[in-house]
């Protein structure tokens, strides 16, 4: 059995893989992951990690895993141009979560991959190559930036559900961010041939909020799908 871990800027997410992927909903932090692993005595042989967190946080994660699963082999997944090349000027700087989400849909060759997480990323895959993309503050970051940097834009955290013109502060902010991010995706899809030519895939913690407004396939486990593909490559090649 494999353990797959996506360490993002807001939380840690984990999946188990044996015949298919199973998300561990109880896990959202290193402490919760450790508690879960100690409580369940799982036969895990290999662990694959995709981390975009700080060095400090990723070191903490690895220390926790070595303690909880001392015999499992740990793979820190990284960009590999042989598997999916990127036009990034320095591909090693491309967030590995972005690369893995594209890896999961590489077979379709032309795709737009959207990750609505802490950051909101849009990546373009054309003829099986990553052309580049966009990184914007996600919904929560946009709201928090406005709340902390303006005197009068104070509002309770509200559920952001639609794109209509806001008639109170929370709606103006929430609908505004949603509409702006949505419009970005539409304009990228249009530039790369429109809906009939290019498939759009959506993942990330805020994906469900965007789904009603985007013509996209919701793939909540996209980063994990990519992690499992990368890990099986390492295991097949006998990488250390
Ligand atoms: N249970 C949850 N805990 C934290 N954030 C959540 C949760 N459910 C949805 N979200 C939303 O998901 C966003 C984070 O997305 P996610 O993809 O998990 O983050 P990251 O990979 O950047 O750590 C948050 O901004 C928040 O709006
Ligand atoms: C863009 C990101 C911050 C997204 O992180 P997330 O929202 O998933 O926590 C992450 O992929 C990252 O730190 N990337 C490195 C910079 C880059 O991709 O160019
Ligand atoms: K992510």
Short mmCIF file of C-alpha atoms and ligand atoms in Angstrom, two decimals:
data_model
loop_
_atom_site.label_atom_id
_atom_site.label_comp_id
_atom_site.label_asym_id
_atom_site.label_seq_id
_atom_site.Cartn_x
_atom_site.Cartn_y
_atom_site.Cartn_z
CA UNK A 1 0.00 0.00 0.00
CA UNK A 2 1.23 3.52 -0.81
CA UNK A 3 0.71 6.70 1.15
CA UNK A 4 0.48 9.86 -0.98
CA UNK A 5 0.81 13.28 0.62
CA UNK A 6 0.06 16.74 -0.81
CA UNK A 7 1.52 19.37 1.54
CA UNK A 8 0.07 22.72 0.46
CA UNK A 9 0.22 26.20 1.96
CA UNK A 10 -3.02 25.81 3.95
CA UNK A 11 -3.13 22.13 4.84
CA UNK A 12 -1.77 18.65 4.43
CA UNK A 13 -3.89 16.21 2.44
CA UNK A 14 -3.31 12.45 2.22
CA UNK A 15 -4.49 9.45 0.22
CA UNK A 16 -3.91 5.73 0.43
CA UNK A 17 -3.41 3.74 -2.75
CA UNK A 18 -3.69 -0.02 -3.17
CA UNK A 19 -6.13 -0.78 -5.96
CA UNK A 20 -7.44 2.76 -6.09
CA UNK A 21 -7.12 6.11 -4.36
CA UNK A 22 -8.77 6.66 -0.97
CA UNK A 23 -8.67 10.15 0.53
CA UNK A 24 -8.02 10.39 4.27
CA UNK A 25 -10.62 13.01 5.21
CA UNK A 26 -9.49 12.93 8.86
CA UNK A 27 -6.10 14.37 7.90
CA UNK A 28 -5.49 18.09 7.45
CA UNK A 29 -2.25 18.70 9.37
CA UNK A 30 0.99 16.91 10.22
CA UNK A 31 -0.31 16.23 13.74
CA UNK A 32 -3.56 14.72 12.41
CA UNK A 33 -1.60 12.58 9.92
CA UNK A 34 0.68 11.31 12.68
CA UNK A 35 -2.28 10.48 14.91
CA UNK A 36 -4.00 8.66 12.04
CA UNK A 37 -0.90 6.60 11.18
CA UNK A 38 -0.28 5.63 14.80
CA UNK A 39 -3.93 4.65 15.33
CA UNK A 40 -4.15 2.50 12.17
CA UNK A 41 -1.38 0.01 11.65
CA UNK A 42 -1.29 0.22 7.84
CA UNK A 43 0.99 -1.93 5.68
CA UNK A 44 2.56 1.04 3.87
CA UNK A 45 5.66 0.27 1.77
CA UNK A 46 6.15 3.54 -0.06
CA UNK A 47 5.34 7.18 0.61
CA UNK A 48 5.27 9.88 -2.08
CA UNK A 49 5.31 13.52 -1.04
CA UNK A 50 4.46 16.63 -3.07
CA UNK A 51 5.34 19.61 -0.94
CA UNK A 52 5.13 23.34 -1.69
CA UNK A 53 5.35 24.26 1.99
CA UNK A 54 8.36 25.85 3.73
CA UNK A 55 11.55 23.86 4.33
CA UNK A 56 10.69 23.86 8.01
CA UNK A 57 7.23 22.36 7.44
CA UNK A 58 8.43 19.77 4.95
CA UNK A 59 11.20 18.70 7.33
CA UNK A 60 8.59 18.33 10.08
CA UNK A 61 6.47 16.16 7.80
CA UNK A 62 9.37 13.85 6.93
CA UNK A 63 10.41 13.56 10.59
CA UNK A 64 6.84 12.59 11.50
CA UNK A 65 6.67 9.98 8.72
CA UNK A 66 10.00 8.41 9.66
CA UNK A 67 8.77 8.06 13.21
CA UNK A 68 5.32 6.68 12.36
CA UNK A 69 6.38 4.44 9.44
CA UNK A 70 10.06 3.60 9.96
CA UNK A 71 10.21 0.85 7.32
CA UNK A 72 8.45 2.72 4.50
CA UNK A 73 10.51 4.20 1.68
CA UNK A 74 9.97 7.97 1.24
CA UNK A 75 10.04 9.69 -2.18
CA UNK A 76 10.01 13.46 -2.42
CA UNK A 77 8.50 13.84 -5.87
CA UNK A 78 10.13 16.32 -8.21
CA UNK A 79 9.82 17.68 -11.74
CA UNK A 80 11.08 15.38 -14.50
CA UNK A 81 11.34 16.72 -18.05
CA UNK A 82 11.39 13.17 -19.47
CA UNK A 83 7.90 12.56 -18.12
CA UNK A 84 6.26 15.95 -18.71
CA UNK A 85 8.38 18.83 -19.97
CA UNK A 86 7.67 22.42 -18.97
CA UNK A 87 8.51 25.63 -20.83
CA UNK A 88 9.17 27.25 -17.42
CA UNK A 89 12.45 29.21 -17.49
CA UNK A 90 13.56 27.28 -14.41
CA UNK A 91 11.35 24.19 -14.28
CA UNK A 92 12.73 23.15 -10.90
CA UNK A 93 10.94 26.24 -9.53
CA UNK A 94 7.55 25.15 -10.86
CA UNK A 95 5.33 24.06 -7.93
CA UNK A 96 5.40 20.28 -7.94
CA UNK A 97 1.64 20.22 -7.17
CA UNK A 98 1.02 22.05 -10.47
CA UNK A 99 3.26 19.66 -12.37
CA UNK A 100 1.57 16.59 -10.83
CA UNK A 101 -1.94 17.86 -11.58
CA UNK A 102 -0.91 18.20 -15.23
CA UNK A 103 0.78 14.80 -15.20
CA UNK A 104 -2.57 13.26 -14.22
CA UNK A 105 -4.20 14.55 -17.44
CA UNK A 106 -1.13 14.35 -19.68
CA UNK A 107 -2.80 11.72 -21.88
CA UNK A 108 -5.30 14.27 -23.19
CA UNK A 109 -2.34 16.43 -24.39
CA UNK A 110 -4.29 19.73 -24.65
CA UNK A 111 -5.75 20.85 -21.36
CA UNK A 112 -6.19 23.72 -18.93
CA UNK A 113 -5.60 22.70 -15.31
CA UNK A 114 -7.01 24.91 -12.58
CA UNK A 115 -6.11 24.48 -8.90
CA UNK A 116 -8.29 26.58 -6.61
CA UNK A 117 -6.21 26.32 -3.44
CA UNK A 118 -4.49 28.90 -1.25
CA UNK A 119 -3.16 30.21 -4.53
CA UNK A 120 -5.30 29.96 -7.66
CA UNK A 121 -3.26 28.49 -10.50
CA UNK A 122 -4.12 28.05 -14.17
CA UNK A 123 -1.76 25.92 -16.26
CA UNK A 124 -1.78 25.24 -19.97
CA UNK A 125 -0.84 21.87 -21.38
CA UNK A 126 -0.44 21.80 -25.14
CA UNK A 127 0.69 18.78 -27.18
CA UNK A 128 1.72 17.15 -23.90
CA UNK A 129 3.95 20.07 -22.89
CA UNK A 130 3.43 22.63 -20.12
CA UNK A 131 3.45 26.05 -21.80
CA UNK A 132 3.21 28.02 -18.54
CA UNK A 133 0.39 29.52 -16.53
CA UNK A 134 -0.85 32.01 -13.99
CA UNK A 135 -0.67 32.26 -10.20
CA UNK A 136 -3.14 34.49 -8.34
CA UNK A 137 -4.22 34.79 -4.73
CA UNK A 138 -7.04 32.30 -4.11
CA UNK A 139 -10.48 33.21 -2.73
CA UNK A 140 -9.46 33.23 0.94
CA UNK A 141 -6.23 35.15 0.29
CA UNK A 142 -8.05 37.81 -1.75
CA UNK A 143 -10.62 38.26 0.99
CA UNK A 144 -7.97 38.38 3.72
CA UNK A 145 -5.81 40.85 1.77
CA UNK A 146 -8.75 43.25 1.39
CA UNK A 147 -9.84 42.86 4.98
CA UNK A 148 -6.37 43.51 6.35
CA UNK A 149 -5.28 46.33 4.00
CA UNK A 150 -8.40 48.54 3.97
CA UNK A 151 -9.98 50.50 6.80
CA UNK A 152 -13.62 50.16 5.83
CA UNK A 153 -13.81 46.85 3.99
CA UNK A 154 -14.71 44.81 7.04
CA UNK A 155 -17.14 41.97 6.70
CA UNK A 156 -17.97 38.58 8.13
CA UNK A 157 -16.61 35.55 6.26
CA UNK A 158 -19.43 34.62 3.91
CA UNK A 159 -20.04 31.72 1.59
CA UNK A 160 -19.25 32.90 -1.91
CA UNK A 161 -21.76 31.27 -4.18
CA UNK A 162 -22.44 33.44 -7.18
CA UNK A 163 -21.20 36.11 -9.55
CA UNK A 164 -23.99 38.67 -9.21
CA UNK A 165 -23.43 42.32 -8.38
CA UNK A 166 -22.83 42.58 -4.64
CA UNK A 167 -25.13 44.68 -2.46
CA UNK A 168 -23.18 44.33 0.77
CA UNK A 169 -19.45 44.28 1.42
CA UNK A 170 -18.99 40.53 1.85
CA UNK A 171 -20.83 39.85 -1.42
CA UNK A 172 -18.92 42.57 -3.31
CA UNK A 173 -15.64 41.02 -2.21
CA UNK A 174 -16.61 37.35 -2.53
CA UNK A 175 -18.49 37.61 -5.81
CA UNK A 176 -15.79 39.91 -7.17
CA UNK A 177 -12.99 37.41 -6.54
CA UNK A 178 -15.04 34.53 -7.87
CA UNK A 179 -16.01 36.46 -11.00
CA UNK A 180 -12.45 37.66 -11.65
CA UNK A 181 -10.93 34.18 -11.28
CA UNK A 182 -13.70 32.69 -13.38
CA UNK A 183 -13.16 35.26 -16.11
CA UNK A 184 -9.44 34.50 -16.14
CA UNK A 185 -10.12 30.81 -16.74
CA UNK A 186 -12.62 31.59 -19.53
CA UNK A 187 -10.17 33.91 -21.24
CA UNK A 188 -7.38 31.31 -21.10
CA UNK A 189 -9.73 28.63 -22.45
CA UNK A 190 -10.74 31.00 -25.30
CA UNK A 191 -7.13 31.78 -26.15
CA UNK A 192 -6.28 28.10 -26.44
CA UNK A 193 -9.12 27.13 -28.77
CA UNK A 194 -12.29 27.26 -26.67
CA UNK A 195 -14.27 24.59 -24.86
CA UNK A 196 -14.61 22.30 -27.87
CA UNK A 197 -10.83 22.05 -28.33
CA UNK A 198 -9.39 22.13 -24.87
CA UNK A 199 -10.51 20.18 -21.79
CA UNK A 200 -10.56 22.03 -18.47
CA UNK A 201 -9.86 20.25 -15.19
CA UNK A 202 -10.52 21.72 -11.78
CA UNK A 203 -9.07 20.72 -8.41
CA UNK A 204 -8.20 22.30 -5.02
CA UNK A 205 -10.02 23.10 -1.79
CA UNK A 206 -12.25 25.75 -3.40
CA UNK A 207 -13.06 23.76 -6.56
CA UNK A 208 -16.68 23.12 -5.56
CA UNK A 209 -17.28 26.88 -5.34
CA UNK A 210 -16.14 27.34 -8.94
CA UNK A 211 -17.83 24.27 -10.43
CA UNK A 212 -21.28 25.83 -11.02
CA UNK A 213 -19.64 28.62 -13.04
CA UNK A 214 -17.03 26.80 -15.11
CA UNK A 215 -17.35 24.20 -17.85
CA UNK A 216 -14.76 21.97 -16.25
CA UNK A 217 -14.34 18.44 -14.99
CA UNK A 218 -14.03 18.38 -11.21
CA UNK A 219 -11.14 16.09 -10.27
CA UNK A 220 -10.66 16.54 -6.51
CA UNK A 221 -7.77 14.03 -6.41
CA UNK A 222 -5.80 15.34 -9.41
CA UNK A 223 -2.56 15.95 -7.47
CA UNK A 224 -2.85 12.45 -5.94
CA UNK A 225 -3.47 10.89 -9.35
CA UNK A 226 -0.22 12.53 -10.50
CA UNK A 227 1.58 11.46 -7.30
CA UNK A 228 0.61 7.83 -7.83
CA UNK A 229 1.81 7.97 -11.47
CA UNK A 230 5.14 9.52 -10.43
CA UNK A 231 5.59 7.04 -7.57
CA UNK A 232 4.89 3.99 -9.71
CA UNK A 233 7.56 5.32 -12.12
CA UNK A 234 10.10 5.55 -9.27
CA UNK A 235 9.19 2.06 -8.04
CA UNK A 236 9.34 0.51 -11.54
CA UNK A 237 12.74 2.07 -12.23
CA UNK A 238 13.99 1.09 -8.77
CA UNK A 239 14.93 4.71 -7.93
CA UNK A 240 16.19 5.34 -4.40
N1 LIG B 1 -11.63 21.86 5.52
C1 LIG B 1 -10.98 22.87 4.96
N2 LIG B 1 -9.87 23.38 5.56
C2 LIG B 1 -9.19 24.41 5.00
N3 LIG B 1 -9.53 24.98 3.84
C3 LIG B 1 -10.61 24.52 3.19
C4 LIG B 1 -11.38 23.43 3.71
N4 LIG B 1 -12.37 23.18 2.84
C5 LIG B 1 -12.25 24.05 1.84
N5 LIG B 1 -11.21 24.88 2.05
C6 LIG B 1 -10.78 25.94 1.13
O1 LIG B 1 -9.67 25.42 0.44
C7 LIG B 1 -8.66 26.41 0.31
C8 LIG B 1 -7.31 25.74 0.40
O2 LIG B 1 -7.24 24.85 -0.66
P1 LIG B 1 -6.30 23.58 -0.62
O3 LIG B 1 -6.27 23.07 -2.01
O4 LIG B 1 -6.69 22.64 0.45
O5 LIG B 1 -4.98 24.27 -0.14
P2 LIG B 1 -3.45 24.11 -0.27
O6 LIG B 1 -3.14 22.97 -1.23
O7 LIG B 1 -3.02 25.42 -0.78
O8 LIG B 1 -2.99 23.84 1.13
C9 LIG B 1 -8.88 27.39 1.44
O9 LIG B 1 -8.61 28.67 0.95
C10 LIG B 1 -10.35 27.23 1.78
O10 LIG B 1 -11.12 28.27 1.20
C1 LIG B 2 1.65 28.29 -6.74
C2 LIG B 2 1.68 27.58 -5.40
C3 LIG B 2 1.91 28.59 -4.30
C4 LIG B 2 0.33 26.88 -5.17
O1 LIG B 2 0.33 26.34 -3.88
P1 LIG B 2 -1.02 25.94 -3.10
O2 LIG B 2 -2.04 26.98 -3.35
O3 LIG B 2 -1.45 24.61 -3.69
O4 LIG B 2 -0.64 25.80 -1.65
C5 LIG B 2 2.77 26.46 -5.40
O5 LIG B 2 2.61 25.64 -6.51
C6 LIG B 2 4.16 27.04 -5.38
O6 LIG B 2 4.69 27.42 -4.36
N1 LIG B 2 4.80 27.10 -6.56
C7 LIG B 2 6.16 27.60 -6.72
C8 LIG B 2 6.17 28.76 -7.66
C9 LIG B 2 5.76 28.41 -9.08
O7 LIG B 2 5.03 27.42 -9.32
O8 LIG B 2 6.20 29.15 -9.98
K1 LIG B 3 -2.65 22.49 -4.47
#
